PDB file of C-alpha atoms in Angstrom:
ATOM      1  CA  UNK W   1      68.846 -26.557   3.369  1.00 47.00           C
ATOM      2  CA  UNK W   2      65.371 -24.975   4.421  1.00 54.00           C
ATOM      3  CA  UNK W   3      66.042 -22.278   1.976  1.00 57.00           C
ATOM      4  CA  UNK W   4      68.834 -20.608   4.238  1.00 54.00           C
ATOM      5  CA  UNK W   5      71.563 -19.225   1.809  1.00 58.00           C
ATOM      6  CA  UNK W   6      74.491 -20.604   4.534  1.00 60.00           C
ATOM      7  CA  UNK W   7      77.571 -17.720   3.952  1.00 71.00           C
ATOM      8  CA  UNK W   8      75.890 -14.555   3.727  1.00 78.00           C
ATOM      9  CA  UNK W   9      73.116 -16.011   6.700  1.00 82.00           C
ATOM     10  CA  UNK W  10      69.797 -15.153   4.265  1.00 88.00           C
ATOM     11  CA  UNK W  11      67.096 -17.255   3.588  1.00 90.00           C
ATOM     12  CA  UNK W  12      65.575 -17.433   0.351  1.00 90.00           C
ATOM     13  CA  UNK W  13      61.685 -17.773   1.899  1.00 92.00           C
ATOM     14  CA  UNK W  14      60.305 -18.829  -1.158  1.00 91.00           C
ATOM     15  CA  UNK W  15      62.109 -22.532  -0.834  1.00 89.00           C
ATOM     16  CA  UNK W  16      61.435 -22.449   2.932  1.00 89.00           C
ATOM     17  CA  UNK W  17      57.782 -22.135   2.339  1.00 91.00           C
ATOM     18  CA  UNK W  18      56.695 -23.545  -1.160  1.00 86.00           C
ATOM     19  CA  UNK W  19      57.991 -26.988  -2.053  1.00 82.00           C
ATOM     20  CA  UNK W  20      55.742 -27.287  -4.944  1.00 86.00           C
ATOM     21  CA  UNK W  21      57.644 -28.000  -8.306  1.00 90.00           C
ATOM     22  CA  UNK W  22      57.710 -25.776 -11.280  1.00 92.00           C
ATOM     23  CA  UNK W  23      57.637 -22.438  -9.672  1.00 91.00           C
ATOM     24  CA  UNK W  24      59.364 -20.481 -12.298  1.00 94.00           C
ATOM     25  CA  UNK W  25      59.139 -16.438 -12.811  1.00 94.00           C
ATOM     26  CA  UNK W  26      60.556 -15.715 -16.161  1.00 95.00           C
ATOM     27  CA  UNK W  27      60.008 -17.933 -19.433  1.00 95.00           C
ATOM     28  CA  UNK W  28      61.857 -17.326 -22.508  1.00 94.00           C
ATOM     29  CA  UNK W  29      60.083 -15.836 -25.324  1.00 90.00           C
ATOM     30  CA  UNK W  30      60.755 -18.794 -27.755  1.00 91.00           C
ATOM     31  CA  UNK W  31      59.445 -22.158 -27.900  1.00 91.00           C
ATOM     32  CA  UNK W  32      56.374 -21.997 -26.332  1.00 93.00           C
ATOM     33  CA  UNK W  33      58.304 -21.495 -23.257  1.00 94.00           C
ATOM     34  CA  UNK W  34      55.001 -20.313 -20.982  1.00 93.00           C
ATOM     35  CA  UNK W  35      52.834 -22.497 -22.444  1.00 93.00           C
ATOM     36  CA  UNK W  36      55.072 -25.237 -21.546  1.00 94.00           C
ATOM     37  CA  UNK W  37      56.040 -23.810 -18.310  1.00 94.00           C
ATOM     38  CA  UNK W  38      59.542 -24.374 -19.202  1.00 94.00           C
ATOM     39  CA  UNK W  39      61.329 -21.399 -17.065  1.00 95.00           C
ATOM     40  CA  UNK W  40      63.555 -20.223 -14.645  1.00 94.00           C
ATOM     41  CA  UNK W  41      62.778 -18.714 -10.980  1.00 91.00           C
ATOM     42  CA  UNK W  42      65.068 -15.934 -11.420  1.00 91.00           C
ATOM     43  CA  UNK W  43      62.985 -13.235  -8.973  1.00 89.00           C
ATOM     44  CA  UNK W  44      63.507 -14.219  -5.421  1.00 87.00           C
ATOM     45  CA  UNK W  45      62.443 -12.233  -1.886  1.00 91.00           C
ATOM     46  CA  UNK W  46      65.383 -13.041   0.512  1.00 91.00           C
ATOM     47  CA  UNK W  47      64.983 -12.173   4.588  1.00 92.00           C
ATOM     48  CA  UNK W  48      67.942 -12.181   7.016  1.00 92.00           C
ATOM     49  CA  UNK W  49      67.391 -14.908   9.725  1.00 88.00           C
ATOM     50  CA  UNK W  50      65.473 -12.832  12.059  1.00 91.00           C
ATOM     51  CA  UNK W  51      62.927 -11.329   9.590  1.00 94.00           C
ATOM     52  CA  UNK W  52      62.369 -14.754   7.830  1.00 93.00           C
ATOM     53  CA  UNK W  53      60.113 -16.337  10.497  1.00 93.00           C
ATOM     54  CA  UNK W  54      57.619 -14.188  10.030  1.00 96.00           C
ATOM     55  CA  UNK W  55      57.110 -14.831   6.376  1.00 96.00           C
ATOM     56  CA  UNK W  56      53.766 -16.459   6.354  1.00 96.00           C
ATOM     57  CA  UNK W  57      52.851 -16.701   2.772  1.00 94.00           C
ATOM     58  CA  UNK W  58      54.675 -16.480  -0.740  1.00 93.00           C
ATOM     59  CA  UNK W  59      53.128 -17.069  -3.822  1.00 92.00           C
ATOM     60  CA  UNK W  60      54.633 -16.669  -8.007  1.00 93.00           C
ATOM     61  CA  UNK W  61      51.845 -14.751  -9.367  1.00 93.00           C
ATOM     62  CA  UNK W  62      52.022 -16.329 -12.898  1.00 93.00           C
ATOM     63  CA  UNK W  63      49.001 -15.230 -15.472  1.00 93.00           C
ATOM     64  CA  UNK W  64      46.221 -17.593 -16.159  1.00 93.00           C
ATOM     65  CA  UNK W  65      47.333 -16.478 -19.799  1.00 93.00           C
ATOM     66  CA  UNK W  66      49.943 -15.844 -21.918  1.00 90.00           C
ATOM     67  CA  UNK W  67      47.565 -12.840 -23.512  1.00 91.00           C
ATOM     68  CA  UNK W  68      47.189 -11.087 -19.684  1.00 93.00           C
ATOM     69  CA  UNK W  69      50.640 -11.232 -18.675  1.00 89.00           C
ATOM     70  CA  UNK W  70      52.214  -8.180 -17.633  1.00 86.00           C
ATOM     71  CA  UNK W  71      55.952  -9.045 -19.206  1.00 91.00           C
ATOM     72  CA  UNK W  72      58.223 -12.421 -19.466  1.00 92.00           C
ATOM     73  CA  UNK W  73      58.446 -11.874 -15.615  1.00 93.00           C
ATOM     74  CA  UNK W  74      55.853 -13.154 -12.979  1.00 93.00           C
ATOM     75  CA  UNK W  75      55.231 -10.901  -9.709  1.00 92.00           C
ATOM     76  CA  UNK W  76      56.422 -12.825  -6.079  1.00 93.00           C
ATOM     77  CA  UNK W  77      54.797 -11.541  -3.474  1.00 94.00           C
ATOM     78  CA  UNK W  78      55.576 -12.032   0.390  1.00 96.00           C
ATOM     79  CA  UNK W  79      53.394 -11.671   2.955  1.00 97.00           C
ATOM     80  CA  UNK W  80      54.918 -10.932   6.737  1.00 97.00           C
ATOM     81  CA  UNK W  81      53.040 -10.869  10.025  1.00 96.00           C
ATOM     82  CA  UNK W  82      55.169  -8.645  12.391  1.00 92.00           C
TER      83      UNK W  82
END
């Protein structure tokens, strides 16, 4: 529910901010797994209830190739105004 993980009172602000479907950060290395985008979002940026307000923006940065990616990992960054 709005990306609040209820019993420990963090919120995951990547589901509170980006709705958008298919937002993985890791595909397997078989199958064509990235060129499918068949993946998992296994790389998360969690805030405690007072810090996640102020998350403003959060994106997957996922490689417009599979030749520049860094690793089988994409970078999430999280931008704050405080």
């Amino acid at each position: 529910a709005n990306g609040v993980i209820d019993t420990l009172g963090y919120v995951d602000v990547f589901r509170k901010l980006n709705i958008k479907p298919d937002q993985y950060t890791w595909w397997s290395n078989r199958g064509q797994a990235w060129a499918n985008n068949v993946g998992w979002r296994i790389d998360y940026h969690v805030a405690n209830s007072a810090l996640a307000p102020h998350c403003k923006e959060i994106v997957v940065g996922r490689a417009d190739s599979y030749a520049q990616r860094w690793s089988d990992h994409a970078p999430v960054t999280a931008k704050f105004n405080l």
